[in-house]
Coordinates of N, CA and C in Angstrom, one line a residue:
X144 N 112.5 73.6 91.6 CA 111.7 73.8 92.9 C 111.8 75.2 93.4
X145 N 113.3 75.4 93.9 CA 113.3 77.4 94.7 C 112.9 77.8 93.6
X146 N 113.5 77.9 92.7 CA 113.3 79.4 91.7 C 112.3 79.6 90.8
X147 N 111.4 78.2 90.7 CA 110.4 78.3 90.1 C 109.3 79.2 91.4
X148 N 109.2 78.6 92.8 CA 108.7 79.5 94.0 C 108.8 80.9 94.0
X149 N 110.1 80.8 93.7 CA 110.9 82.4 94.0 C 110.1 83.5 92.8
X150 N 109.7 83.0 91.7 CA 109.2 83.4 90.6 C 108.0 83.8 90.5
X151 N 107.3 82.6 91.4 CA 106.1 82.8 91.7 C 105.4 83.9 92.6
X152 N 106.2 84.1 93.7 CA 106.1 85.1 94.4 C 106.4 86.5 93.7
X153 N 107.1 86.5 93.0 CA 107.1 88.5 92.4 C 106.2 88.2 91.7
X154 N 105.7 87.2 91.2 CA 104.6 87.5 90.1 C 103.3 88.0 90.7
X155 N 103.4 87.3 91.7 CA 102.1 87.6 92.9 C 102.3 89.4 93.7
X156 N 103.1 89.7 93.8 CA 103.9 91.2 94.2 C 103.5 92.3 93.2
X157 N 103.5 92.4 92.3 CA 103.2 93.5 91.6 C 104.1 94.6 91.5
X158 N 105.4 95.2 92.0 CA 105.6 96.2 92.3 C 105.3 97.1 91.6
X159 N 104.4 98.3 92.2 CA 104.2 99.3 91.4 C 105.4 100.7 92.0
X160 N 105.5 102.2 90.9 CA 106.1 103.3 91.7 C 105.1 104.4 91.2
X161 N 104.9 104.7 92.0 CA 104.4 106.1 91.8 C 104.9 107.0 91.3
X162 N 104.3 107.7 90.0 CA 104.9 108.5 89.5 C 104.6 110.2 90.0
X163 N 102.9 110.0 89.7 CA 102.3 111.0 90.3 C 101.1 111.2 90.7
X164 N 100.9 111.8 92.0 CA 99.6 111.8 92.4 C 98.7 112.8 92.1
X165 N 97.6 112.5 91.6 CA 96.5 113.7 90.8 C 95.6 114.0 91.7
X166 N 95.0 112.9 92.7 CA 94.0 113.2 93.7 C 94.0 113.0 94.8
X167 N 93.0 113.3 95.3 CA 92.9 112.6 96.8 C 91.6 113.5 97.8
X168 N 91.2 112.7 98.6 CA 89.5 112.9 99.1 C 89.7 112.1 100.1
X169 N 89.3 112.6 101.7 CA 88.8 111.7 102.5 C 87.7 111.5 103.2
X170 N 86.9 110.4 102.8 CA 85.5 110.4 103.2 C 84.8 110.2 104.9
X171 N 83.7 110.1 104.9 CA 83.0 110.6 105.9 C 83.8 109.7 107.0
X172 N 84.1 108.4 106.5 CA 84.5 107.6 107.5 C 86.0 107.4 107.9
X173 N 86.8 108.4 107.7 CA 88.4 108.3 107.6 C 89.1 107.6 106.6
X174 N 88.5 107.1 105.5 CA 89.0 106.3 104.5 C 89.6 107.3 103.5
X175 N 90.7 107.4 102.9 CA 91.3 108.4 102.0 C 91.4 107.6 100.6
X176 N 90.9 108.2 99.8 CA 90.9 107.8 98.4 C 92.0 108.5 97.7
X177 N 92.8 108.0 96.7 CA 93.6 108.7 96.0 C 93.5 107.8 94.2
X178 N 93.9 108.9 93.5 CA 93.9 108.8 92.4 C 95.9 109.2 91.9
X179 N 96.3 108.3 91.3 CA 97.4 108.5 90.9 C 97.8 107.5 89.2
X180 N 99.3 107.9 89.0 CA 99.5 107.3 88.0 C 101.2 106.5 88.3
X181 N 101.2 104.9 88.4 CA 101.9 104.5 88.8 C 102.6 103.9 87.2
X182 N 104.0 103.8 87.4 CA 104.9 102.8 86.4 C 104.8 101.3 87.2
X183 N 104.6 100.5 86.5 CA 104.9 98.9 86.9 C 105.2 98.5 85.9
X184 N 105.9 96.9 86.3 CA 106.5 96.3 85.5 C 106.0 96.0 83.8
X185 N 104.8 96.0 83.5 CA 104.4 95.5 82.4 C 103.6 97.3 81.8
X186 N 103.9 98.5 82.3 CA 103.4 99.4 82.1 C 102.8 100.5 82.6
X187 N 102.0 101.5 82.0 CA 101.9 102.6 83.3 C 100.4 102.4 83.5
X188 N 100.1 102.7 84.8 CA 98.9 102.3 85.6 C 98.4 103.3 86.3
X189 N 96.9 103.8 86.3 CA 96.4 104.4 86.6 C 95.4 103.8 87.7
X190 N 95.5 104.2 88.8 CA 94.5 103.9 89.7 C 94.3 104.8 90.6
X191 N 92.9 104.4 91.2 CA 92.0 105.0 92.0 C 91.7 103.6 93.1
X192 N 92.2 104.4 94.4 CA 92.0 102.9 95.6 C 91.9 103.7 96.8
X193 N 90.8 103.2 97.8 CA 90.8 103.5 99.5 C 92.3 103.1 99.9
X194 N 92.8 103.5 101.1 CA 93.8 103.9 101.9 C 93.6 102.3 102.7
X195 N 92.2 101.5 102.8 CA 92.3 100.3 103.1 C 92.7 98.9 102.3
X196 N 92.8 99.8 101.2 CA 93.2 98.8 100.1 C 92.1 98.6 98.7
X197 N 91.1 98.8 98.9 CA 90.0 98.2 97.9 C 90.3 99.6 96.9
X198 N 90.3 98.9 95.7 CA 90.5 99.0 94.3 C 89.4 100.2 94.1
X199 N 89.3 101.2 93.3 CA 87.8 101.6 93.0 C 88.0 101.3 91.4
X200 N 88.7 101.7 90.8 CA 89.1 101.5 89.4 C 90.4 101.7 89.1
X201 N 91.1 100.7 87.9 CA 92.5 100.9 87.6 C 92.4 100.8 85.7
X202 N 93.0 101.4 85.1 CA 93.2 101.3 83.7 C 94.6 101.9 83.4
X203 N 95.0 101.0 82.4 CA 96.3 101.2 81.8 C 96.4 102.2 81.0
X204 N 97.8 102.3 80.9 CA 97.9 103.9 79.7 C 98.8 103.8 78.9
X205 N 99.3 104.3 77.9 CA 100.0 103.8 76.8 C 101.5 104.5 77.6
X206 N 100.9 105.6 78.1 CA 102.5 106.8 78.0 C 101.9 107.6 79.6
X207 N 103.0 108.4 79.8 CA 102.5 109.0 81.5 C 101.3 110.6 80.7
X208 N 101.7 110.5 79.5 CA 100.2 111.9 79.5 C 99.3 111.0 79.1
X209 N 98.8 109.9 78.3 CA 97.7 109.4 78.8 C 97.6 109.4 80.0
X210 N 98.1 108.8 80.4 CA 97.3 108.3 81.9 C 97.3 109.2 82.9
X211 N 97.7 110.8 82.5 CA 97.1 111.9 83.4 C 95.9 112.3 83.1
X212 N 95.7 112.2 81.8 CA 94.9 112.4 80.7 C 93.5 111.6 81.6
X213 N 93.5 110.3 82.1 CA 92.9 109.2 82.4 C 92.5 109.9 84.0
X214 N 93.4 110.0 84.6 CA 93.8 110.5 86.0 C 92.7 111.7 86.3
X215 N 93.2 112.8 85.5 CA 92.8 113.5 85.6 C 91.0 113.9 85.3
X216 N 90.3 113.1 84.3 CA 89.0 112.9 84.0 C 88.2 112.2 85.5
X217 N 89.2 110.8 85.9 CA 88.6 110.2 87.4 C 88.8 111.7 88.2
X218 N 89.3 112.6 88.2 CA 89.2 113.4 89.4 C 88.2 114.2 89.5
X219 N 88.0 114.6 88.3 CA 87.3 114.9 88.1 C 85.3 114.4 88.2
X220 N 85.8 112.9 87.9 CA 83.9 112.3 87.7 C 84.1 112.0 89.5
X221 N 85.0 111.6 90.2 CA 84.8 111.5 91.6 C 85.1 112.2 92.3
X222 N 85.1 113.8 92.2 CA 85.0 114.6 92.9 C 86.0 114.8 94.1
X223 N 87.4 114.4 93.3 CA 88.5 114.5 94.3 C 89.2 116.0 94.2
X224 N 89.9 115.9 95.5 CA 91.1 117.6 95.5 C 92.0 116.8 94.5
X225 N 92.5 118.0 93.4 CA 93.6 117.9 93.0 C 94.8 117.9 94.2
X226 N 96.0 117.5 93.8 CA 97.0 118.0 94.5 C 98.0 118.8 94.1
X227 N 97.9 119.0 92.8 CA 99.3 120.1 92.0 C 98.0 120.6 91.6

């Protein structure tokens, strides 16, 4: 009963870390977009998401230069500031 609960819930959690951030833009309406490359549990993750939450696109990466590799192309097709 608990631990199967307790299981359930991180699975639902996601925790991601940020490794590093490639972009960022904030649009007409105060909404900030960023483009980064996170580690999570099952791998490294690249996403692109509003500062309210909504997703714009996310894809996995084998290694952290893929996924700057990845990172870096979204910053380019969406027209974000670099940050480094």
């Amino acid at each position: 009963g608990c631990a199967r609960m307790a299981d359930d819930s991180t699975a639902d959690s996601h925790p991601r870390e940020l490794i590093e951030m490639i972009g960022r833009q904030t649009d007409a309406g105060g909404r900030e977009l960023t483009c980064g490359l996170y580690l999570t549990r099952t791998g490294y993750e690249v996403r692109a998401e509003y500062s309210d939450g909504e997703v714009l696109r996310t894809q996995w990466a084998m290694d952290t230069q893929g996924g700057r590799i990845i990172a870096n192309r979204w910053v380019d097709e969406l027209g974000l500031e670099r940050t480094r």
